[in-house]
Coordinates of C-alpha atoms and ligand atoms in Angstrom, one line a residue:
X1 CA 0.0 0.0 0.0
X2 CA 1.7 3.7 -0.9
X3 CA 1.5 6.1 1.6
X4 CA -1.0 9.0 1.3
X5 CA 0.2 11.8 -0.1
X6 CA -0.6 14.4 2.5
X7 CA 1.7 11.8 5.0
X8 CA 4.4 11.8 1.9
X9 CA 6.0 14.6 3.4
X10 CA 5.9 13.0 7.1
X11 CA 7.6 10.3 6.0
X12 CA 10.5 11.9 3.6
X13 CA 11.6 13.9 6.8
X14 CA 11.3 10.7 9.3
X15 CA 13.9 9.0 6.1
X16 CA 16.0 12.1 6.1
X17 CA 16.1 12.6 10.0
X18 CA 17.0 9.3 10.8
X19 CA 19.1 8.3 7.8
X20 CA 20.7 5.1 8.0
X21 CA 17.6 3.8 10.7
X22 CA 16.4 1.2 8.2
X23 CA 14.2 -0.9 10.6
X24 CA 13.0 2.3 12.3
X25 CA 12.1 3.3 8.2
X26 CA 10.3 0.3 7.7
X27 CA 7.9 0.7 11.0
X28 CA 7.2 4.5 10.6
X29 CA 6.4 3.4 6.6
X30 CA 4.0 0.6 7.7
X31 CA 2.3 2.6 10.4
X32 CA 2.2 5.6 8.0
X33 CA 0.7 3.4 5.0
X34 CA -2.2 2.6 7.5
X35 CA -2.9 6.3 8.3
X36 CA -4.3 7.5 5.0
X37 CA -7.4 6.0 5.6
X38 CA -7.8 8.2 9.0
X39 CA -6.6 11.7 7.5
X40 CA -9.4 11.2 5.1
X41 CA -11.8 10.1 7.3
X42 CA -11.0 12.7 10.1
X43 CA -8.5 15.2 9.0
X44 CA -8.1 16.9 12.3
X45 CA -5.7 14.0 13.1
X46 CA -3.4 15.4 10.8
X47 CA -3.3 18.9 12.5
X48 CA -0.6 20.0 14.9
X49 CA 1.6 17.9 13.9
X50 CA 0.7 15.2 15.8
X51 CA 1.7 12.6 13.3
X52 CA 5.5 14.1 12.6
X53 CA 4.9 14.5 16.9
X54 CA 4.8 10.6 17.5
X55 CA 7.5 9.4 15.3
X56 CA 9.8 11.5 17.2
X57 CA 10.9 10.3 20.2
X58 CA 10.3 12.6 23.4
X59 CA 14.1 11.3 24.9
X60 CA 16.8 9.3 23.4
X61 CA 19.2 8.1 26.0
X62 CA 22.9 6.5 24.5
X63 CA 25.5 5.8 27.1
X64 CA 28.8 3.8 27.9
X65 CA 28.7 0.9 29.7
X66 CA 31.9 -0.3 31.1
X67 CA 32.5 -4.0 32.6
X68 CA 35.3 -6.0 33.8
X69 CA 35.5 -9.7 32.1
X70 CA 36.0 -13.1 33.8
X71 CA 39.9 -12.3 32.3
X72 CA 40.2 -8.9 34.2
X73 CA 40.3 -7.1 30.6
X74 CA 38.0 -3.8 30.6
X75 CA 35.1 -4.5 27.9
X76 CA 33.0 -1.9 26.1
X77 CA 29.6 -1.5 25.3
X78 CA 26.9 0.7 24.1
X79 CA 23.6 1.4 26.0
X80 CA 19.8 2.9 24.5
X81 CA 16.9 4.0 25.9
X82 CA 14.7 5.7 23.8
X83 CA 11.4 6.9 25.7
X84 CA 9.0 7.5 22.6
X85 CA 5.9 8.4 23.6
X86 CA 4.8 9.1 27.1
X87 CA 1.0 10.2 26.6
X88 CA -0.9 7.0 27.9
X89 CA 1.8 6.5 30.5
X90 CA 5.1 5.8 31.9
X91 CA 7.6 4.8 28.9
X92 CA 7.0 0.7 29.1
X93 CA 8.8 -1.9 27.2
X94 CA 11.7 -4.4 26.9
X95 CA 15.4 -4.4 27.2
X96 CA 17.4 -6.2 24.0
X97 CA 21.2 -7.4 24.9
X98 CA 22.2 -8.4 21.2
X99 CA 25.4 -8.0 19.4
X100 CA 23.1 -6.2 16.5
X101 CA 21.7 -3.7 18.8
X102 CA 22.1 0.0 17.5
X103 CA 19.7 3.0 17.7
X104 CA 17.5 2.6 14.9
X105 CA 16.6 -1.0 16.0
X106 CA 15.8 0.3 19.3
X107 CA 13.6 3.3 17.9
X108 CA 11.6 0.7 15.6
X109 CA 10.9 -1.2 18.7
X110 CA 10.3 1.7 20.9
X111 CA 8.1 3.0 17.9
X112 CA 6.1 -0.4 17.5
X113 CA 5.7 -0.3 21.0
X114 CA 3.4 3.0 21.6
X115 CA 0.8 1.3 19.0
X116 CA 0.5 -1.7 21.1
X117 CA 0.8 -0.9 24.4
X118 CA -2.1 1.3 23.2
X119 CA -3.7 -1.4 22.2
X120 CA -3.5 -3.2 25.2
X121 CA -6.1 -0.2 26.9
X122 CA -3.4 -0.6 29.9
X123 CA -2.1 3.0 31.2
X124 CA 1.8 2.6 29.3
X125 CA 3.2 4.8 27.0
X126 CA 6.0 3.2 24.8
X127 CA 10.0 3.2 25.4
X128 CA 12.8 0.4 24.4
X129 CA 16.2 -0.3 25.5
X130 CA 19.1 -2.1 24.9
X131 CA 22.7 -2.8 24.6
X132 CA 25.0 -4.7 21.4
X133 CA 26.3 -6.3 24.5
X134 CA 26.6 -10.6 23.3
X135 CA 25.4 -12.7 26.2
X136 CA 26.3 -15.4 24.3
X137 CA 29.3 -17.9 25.9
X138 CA 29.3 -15.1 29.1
X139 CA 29.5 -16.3 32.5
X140 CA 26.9 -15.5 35.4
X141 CA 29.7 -13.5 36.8
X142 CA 29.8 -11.3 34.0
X143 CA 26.3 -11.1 32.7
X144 CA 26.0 -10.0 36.8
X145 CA 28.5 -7.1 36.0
X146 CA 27.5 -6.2 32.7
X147 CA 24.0 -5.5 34.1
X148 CA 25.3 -3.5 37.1
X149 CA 27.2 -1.4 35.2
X150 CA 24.0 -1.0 32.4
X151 CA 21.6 0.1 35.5
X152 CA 24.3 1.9 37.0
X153 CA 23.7 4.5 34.4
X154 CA 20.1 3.7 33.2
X155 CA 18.6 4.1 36.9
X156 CA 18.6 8.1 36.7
X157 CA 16.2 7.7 33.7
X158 CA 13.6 4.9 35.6
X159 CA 11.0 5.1 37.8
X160 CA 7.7 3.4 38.6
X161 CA 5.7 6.5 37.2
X162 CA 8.6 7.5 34.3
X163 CA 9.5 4.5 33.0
X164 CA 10.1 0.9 33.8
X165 CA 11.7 -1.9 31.3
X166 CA 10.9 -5.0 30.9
X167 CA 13.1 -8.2 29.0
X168 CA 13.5 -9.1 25.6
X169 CA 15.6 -10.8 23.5
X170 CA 18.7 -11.9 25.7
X171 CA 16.7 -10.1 28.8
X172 CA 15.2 -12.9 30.7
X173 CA 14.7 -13.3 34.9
X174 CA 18.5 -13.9 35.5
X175 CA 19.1 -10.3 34.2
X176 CA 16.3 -8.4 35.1
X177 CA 17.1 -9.3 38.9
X178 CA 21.1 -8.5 38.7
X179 CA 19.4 -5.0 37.2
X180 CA 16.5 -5.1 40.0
X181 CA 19.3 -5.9 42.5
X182 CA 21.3 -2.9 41.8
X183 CA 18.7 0.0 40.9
X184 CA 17.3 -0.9 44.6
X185 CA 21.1 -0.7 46.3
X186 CA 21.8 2.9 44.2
X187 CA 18.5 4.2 45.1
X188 CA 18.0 2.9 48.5
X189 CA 14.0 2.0 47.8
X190 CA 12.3 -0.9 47.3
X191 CA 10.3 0.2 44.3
X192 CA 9.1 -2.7 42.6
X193 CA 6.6 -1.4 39.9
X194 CA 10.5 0.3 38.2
X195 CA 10.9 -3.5 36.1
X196 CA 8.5 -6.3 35.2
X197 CA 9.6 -9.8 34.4
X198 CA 10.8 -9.9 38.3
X199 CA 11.0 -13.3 40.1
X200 CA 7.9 -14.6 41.9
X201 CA 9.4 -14.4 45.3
X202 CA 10.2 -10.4 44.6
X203 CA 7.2 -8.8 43.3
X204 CA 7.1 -10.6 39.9
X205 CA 3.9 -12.0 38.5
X206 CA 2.3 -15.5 37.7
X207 CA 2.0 -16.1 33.7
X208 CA 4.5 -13.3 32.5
X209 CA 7.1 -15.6 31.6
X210 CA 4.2 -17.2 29.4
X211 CA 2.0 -14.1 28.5
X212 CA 3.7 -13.8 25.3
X213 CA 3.8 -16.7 23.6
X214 CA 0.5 -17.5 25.4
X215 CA -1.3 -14.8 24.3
X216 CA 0.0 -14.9 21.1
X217 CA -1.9 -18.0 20.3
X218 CA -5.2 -16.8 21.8
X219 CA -4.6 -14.0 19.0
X220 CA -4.5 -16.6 16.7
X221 CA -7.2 -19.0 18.0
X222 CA -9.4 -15.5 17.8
X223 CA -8.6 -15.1 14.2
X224 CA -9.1 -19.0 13.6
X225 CA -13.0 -18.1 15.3
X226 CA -13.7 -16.1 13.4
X227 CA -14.1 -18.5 10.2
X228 CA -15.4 -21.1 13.1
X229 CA -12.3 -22.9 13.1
X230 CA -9.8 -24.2 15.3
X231 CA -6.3 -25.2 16.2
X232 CA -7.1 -29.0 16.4
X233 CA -4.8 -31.3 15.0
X234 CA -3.3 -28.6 12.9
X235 CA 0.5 -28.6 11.7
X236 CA 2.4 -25.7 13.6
X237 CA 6.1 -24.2 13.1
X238 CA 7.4 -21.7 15.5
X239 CA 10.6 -20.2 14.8
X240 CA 13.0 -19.4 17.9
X241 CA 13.6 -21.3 21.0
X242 CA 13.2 -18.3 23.4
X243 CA 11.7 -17.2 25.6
X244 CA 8.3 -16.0 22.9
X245 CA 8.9 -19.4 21.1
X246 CA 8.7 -21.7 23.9
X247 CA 5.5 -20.6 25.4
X248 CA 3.8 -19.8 22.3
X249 CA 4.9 -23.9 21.1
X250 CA 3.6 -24.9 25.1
X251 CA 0.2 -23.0 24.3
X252 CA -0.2 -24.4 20.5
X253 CA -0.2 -27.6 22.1
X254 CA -2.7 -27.5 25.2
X255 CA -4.9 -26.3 22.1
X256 CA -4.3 -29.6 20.2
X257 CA -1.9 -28.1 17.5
X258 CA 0.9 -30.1 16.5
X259 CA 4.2 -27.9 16.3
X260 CA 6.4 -30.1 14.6
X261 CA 9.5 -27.5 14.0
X262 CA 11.7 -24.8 16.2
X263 CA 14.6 -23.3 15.5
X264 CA 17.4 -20.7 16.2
X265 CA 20.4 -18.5 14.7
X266 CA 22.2 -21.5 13.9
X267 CA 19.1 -23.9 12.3
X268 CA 16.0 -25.9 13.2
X269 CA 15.0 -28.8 14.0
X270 CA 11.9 -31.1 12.5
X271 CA 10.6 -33.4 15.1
X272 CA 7.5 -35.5 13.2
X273 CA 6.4 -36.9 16.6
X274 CA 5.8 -33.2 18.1
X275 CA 8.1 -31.0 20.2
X276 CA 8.8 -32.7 23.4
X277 CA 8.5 -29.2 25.3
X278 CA 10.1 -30.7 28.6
X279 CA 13.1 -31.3 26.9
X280 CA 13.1 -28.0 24.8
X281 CA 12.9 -26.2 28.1
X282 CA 15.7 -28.3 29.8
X283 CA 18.0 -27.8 26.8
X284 CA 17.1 -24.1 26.8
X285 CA 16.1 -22.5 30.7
X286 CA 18.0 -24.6 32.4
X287 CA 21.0 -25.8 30.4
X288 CA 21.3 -23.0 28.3
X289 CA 22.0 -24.9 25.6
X290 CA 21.5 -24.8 21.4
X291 CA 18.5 -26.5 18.9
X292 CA 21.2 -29.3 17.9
X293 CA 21.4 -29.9 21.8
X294 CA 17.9 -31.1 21.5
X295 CA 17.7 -32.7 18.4
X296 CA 20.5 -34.8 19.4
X297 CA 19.0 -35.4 22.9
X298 CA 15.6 -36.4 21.4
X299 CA 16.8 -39.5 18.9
X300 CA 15.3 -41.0 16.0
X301 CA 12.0 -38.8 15.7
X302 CA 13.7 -35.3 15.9
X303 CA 16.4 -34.1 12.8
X304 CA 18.5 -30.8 12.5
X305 CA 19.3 -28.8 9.6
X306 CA 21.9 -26.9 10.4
X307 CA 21.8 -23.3 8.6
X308 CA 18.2 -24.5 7.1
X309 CA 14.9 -22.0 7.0
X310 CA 12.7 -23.1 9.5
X311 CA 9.6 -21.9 6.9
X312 CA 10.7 -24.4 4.3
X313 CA 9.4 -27.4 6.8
X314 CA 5.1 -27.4 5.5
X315 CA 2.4 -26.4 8.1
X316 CA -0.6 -24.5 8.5
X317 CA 0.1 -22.6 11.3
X318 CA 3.3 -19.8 11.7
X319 CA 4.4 -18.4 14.4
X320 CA 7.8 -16.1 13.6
X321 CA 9.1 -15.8 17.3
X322 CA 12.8 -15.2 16.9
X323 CA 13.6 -11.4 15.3
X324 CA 12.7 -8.7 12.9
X325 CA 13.1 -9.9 8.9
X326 CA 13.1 -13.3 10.0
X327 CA 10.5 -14.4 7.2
X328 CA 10.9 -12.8 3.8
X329 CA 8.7 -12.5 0.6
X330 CA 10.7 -15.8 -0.8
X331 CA 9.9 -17.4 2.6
X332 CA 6.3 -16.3 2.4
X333 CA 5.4 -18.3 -0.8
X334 CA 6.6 -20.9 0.2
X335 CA 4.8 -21.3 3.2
X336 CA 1.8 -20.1 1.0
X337 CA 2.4 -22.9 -1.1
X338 CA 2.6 -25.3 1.4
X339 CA -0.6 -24.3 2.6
X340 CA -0.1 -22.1 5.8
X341 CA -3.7 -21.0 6.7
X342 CA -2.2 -18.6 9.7
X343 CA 0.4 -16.6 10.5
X344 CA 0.8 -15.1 13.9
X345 CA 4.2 -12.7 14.6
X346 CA 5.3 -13.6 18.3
X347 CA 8.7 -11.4 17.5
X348 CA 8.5 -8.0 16.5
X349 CA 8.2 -7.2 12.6
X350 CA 9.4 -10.6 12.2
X351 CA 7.8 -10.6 8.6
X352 CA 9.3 -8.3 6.3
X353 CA 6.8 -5.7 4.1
X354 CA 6.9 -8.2 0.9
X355 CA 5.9 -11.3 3.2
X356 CA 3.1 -9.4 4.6
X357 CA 1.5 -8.5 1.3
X358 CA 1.9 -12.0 0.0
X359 CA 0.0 -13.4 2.9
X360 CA -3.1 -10.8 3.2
X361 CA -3.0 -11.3 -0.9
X362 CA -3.2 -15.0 -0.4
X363 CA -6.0 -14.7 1.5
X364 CA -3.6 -15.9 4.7
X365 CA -4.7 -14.8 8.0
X366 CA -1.7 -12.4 9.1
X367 CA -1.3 -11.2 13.0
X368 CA 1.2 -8.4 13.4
X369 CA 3.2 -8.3 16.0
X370 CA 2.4 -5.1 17.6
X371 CA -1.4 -6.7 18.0
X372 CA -0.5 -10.6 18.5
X373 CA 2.7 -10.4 20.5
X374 CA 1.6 -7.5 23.1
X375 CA 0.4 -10.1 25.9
X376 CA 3.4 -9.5 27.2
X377 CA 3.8 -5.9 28.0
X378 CA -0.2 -6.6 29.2
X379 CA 0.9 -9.1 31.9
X380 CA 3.8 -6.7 32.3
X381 CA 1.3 -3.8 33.3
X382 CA -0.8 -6.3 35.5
X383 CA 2.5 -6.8 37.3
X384 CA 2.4 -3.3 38.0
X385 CA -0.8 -3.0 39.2
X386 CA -0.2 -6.4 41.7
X387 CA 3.2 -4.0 42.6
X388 CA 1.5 -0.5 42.9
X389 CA -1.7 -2.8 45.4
X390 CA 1.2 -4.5 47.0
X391 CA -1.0 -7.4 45.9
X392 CA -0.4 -11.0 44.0
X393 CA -2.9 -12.9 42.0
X394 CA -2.8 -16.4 41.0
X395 CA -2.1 -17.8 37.9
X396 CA -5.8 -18.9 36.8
X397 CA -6.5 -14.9 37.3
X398 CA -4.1 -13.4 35.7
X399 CA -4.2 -16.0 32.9
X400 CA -7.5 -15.4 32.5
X401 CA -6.8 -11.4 32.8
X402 CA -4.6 -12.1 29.8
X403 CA -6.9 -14.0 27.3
X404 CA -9.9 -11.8 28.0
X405 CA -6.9 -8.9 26.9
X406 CA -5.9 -10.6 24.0
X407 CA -9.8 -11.4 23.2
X408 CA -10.3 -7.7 23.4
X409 CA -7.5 -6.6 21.2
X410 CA -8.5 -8.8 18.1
X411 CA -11.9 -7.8 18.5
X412 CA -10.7 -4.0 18.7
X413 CA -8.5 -4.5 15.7
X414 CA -10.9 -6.7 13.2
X415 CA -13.8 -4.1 14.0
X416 CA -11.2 -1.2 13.4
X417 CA -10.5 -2.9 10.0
X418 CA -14.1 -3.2 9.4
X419 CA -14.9 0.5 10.5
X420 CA -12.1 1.9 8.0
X421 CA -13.5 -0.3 5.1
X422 CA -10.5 -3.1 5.1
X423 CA -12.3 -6.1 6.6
X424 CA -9.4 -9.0 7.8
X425 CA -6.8 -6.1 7.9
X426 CA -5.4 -7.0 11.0
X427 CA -2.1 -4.4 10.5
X428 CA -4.5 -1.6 9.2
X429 CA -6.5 -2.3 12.3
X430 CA -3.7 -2.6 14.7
X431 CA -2.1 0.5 13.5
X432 CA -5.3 2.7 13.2
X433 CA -7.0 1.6 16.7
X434 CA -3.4 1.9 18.5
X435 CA -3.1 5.2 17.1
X436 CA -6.3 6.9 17.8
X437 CA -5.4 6.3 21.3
X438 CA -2.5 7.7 21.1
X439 CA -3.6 10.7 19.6
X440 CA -6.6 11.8 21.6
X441 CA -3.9 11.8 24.4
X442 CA -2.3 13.7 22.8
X443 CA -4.7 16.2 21.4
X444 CA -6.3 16.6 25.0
X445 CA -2.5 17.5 26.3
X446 CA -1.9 20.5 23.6
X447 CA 1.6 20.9 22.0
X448 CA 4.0 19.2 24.4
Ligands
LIG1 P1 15.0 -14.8 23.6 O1 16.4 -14.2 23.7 O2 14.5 -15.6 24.7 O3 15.0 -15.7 22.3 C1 15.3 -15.2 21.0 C2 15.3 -16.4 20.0 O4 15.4 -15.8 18.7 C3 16.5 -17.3 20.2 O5 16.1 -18.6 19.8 C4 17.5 -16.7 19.2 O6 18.4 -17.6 18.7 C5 16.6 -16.2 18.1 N1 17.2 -15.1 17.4 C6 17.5 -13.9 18.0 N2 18.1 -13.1 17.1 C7 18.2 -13.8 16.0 C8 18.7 -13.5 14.7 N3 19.3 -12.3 14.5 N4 18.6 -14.4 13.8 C9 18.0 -15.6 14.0 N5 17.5 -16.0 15.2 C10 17.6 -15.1 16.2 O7 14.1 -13.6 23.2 P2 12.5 -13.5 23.2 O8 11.9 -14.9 23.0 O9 12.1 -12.7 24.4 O10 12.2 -12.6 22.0 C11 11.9 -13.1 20.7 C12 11.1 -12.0 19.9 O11 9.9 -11.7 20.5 C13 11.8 -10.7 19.7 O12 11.5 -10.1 18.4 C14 11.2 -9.8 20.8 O13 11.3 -8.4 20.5 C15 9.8 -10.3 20.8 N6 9.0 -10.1 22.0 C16 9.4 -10.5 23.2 C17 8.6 -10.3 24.3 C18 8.9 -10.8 25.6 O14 8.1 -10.7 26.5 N7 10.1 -11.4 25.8 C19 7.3 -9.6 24.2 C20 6.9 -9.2 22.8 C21 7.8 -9.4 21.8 P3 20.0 -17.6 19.1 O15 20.0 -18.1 20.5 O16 20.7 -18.4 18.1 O17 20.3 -16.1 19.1
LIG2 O1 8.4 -6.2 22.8 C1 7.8 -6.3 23.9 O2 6.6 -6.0 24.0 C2 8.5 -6.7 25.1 N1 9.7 -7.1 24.9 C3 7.9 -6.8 26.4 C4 7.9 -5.4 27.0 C5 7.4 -5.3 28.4 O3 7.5 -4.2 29.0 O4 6.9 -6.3 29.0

């Protein structure tokens, strides 16, 4: 879809601003392609620049982070938080430790993540951080000092009601409490609402660990509804063995789906008898460990390709869950050509702009990420609301809290569609009911 060509200008000066931000292109181009449709239909949206308003961000934070190695050599690395958009609430959203971390990836994800965090209807505005530190092969010793010294700086910029991160990609419990551990010993409080994704035992909540991948598939079982069908017996993929991948694969198959392939950086692995999730989750929580760990674990029913694509293996049933790009146009038809019936993005902007258009034009249903993968940062937000009542639910509740959430969201963005004359749209939806939000905040707060 071209972009509108009152919003032409917008987006040549978000290209020129941010030169060089390709990813952070790409999301301001998609969000942008859906707007059209709202300029026409109310064209007050357009004044005051509130459009050119959200996709810059209110603060950009870049800082040195300095850490001693299990060697005693002095390491360097680069830190980002870029608080986007604070008009439904404090910044919220995840911290990335990834040797491809720079500033434009974390403004595309801070920028994804006003429009759903919107979508949720939970009170958080939209922020992501990270750092091109590699966890990968590091010690607990130094992951321990890498995130001291990253909250070390970072904790100036937090705060329960300013802005409070989260995990994500290479950001799991481990780190979040070395960076809950040391925000608490520099600011002498016990302020638990300032990160989510804590432990149970310190003011973390039941189901966040899952919420993701879990409410990811209840995006998709939505969508599946809506034609009055199911997951039953149906051939899944996932791609990634994190965090997002694991509980998405764990959710596919209470449902009755069959997820028959996983994978990560290195390659995937087919198991025809169906993921043996116990074993996934020993090779990966607990060991640590790589995809060929399990395949070679498993035996005789489980094979790994080793540099393969994880969307050659035929299924019905998607679910990207590793990384932005992951699944290109090529990688599209051939999952169209296998059949795929659904594709639901657990990762952000997993699927790149020619993937997306061959699945809505196949007639595919397609679940962005901003709307199918923000289960997370809705748990996250509950976890702040059991912190700020100094109260803890149990895990029936707040999994329940999280499906009727995820119920809500694809209902809000399938009528959105409808409304704005693009039935099955889930992105236009997504991007036009996260941004209305948004803007009426906005609006009501005048030019700040
Ligand atoms: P994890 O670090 O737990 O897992 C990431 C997985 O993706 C690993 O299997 C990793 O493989 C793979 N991966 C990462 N980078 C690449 C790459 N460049 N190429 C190929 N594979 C890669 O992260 P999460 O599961 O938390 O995050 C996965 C996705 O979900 C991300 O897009 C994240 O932004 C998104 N997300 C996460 C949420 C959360 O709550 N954690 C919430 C919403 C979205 P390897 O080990 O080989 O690197
Ligand atoms: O991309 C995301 O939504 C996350 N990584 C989770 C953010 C959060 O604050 O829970």
């Amino acid at each position: 879809m071209p972009v509108d060509e009152k919003l032409e200008p917008i987006l040549a000066e978000v290209l020129s601003r941010n030169a060089g931000e390709e990813e952070f292109h790409q999301a301001v181009r998609e969000v942008l392609e859906s707007l059209g449709r709202v300029v026409a239909k109310h064209p007050d949206y357009a004044d005051d620049a509130l459009i050119e308003r959200i996709c810059e961000p209110e603060r950009q934070i870049i800082f040195r982070v300095p850490w001693v190695d299990d060697q005693g050599r002095v390491q360097i690395n680069r830190g980002f938080r870029v608080q986007f958009n604070s008009a439904l609430g404090p910044y919220k959203g995840g911290i990335r430790f990834h040797p491809s971390v720079n500033l434009g990836i974390i403004k595309f994800l801070g920028f994804e993540q006003i429009f759903k965090n919107a979508l949720t209807g939970m009170p958080i505005g939209g922020g992501k951080g990270g750092s091109d530190f590699n966890p990968r092969g590091r010690s607990d010793g130094e992951i321990m000092r890498f995130c001291q010294s990253f909250m070390t700086e970072l904790h100036r910029h937090l705060g329960e009601y300013t802005d409070v991160p989260a995990g994500d990609i290479g950001v799991g419990g481990r780190e979040i409490g070395y960076m809950f551990g040391q925000y608490k010993r520099l600011t002498n409080r016990y302020e638990a609402g300032v990160l989510t994704g804590k432990g149970l035992v310190y003011g973390g909540s039941q189901a966040r660990r899952e919420a993701t991948g879990y409410g990811a598939v209840y995006f998709v079982e939505s969508m599946l509804a809506r034609r009055g069908e199911g997951l039953e017996g149906r051939k899944a993929v996932v791609s990634g063995s994190g965090n997002v991948a694991i509980y998405t694969i764990e959710k596919l198959q209470q449902l009755g789906g069959v997820v028959i392939a996983c994978s990560d950086s290195n390659g995937y692995v087919v198991d025809e008898a169906g993921i043996d999730l116990e074993l996934l989750k020993d090779v990966k929580e607990v060991r640590r460990g790589r995809i060929a760990d399990y395949a070679a674990l498993r035996g005789a029913s489980a094979r790994y390709i080793e540099g393969g694509c994880v969307w050659d293996v035929p299924c019905e049933v998607a679910m990207p869950s590793a990384t932005q790009n992951e699944l290109t146009g090529k990688n599209a038809r051939t999952l169209v050509a296998n059949g795929v019936v659904v594709v639901g993005e657990g990762a952000n902007m997993p699927s790149t702009p020619d993937a997306v258009r061959i699945f809505q034009s196949a007639n595919v249903l397609f679940a962005p990420g901003k709307a199918a993968n923000a289960g997370g940062v809705a748990t996250s937000a509950l976890e702040m609301q059991q912190n700020a009542s100094r109260d803890s639910w149990s895990f029936e509740q707040t999994e329940a809290r999280l499906a009727a959430i995820m119920r809500g969201i694809h209902d809000r963005c399938a009528e959105t569609a409808e409304e704005y004359g693009a039935p099955g749209d889930y992105v236009l939806g997504a991007n036009i009911a996260g941004f209305v939000r948004v803007a009426e905040a906005m609006r009501a707060f005048g030019v700040v």
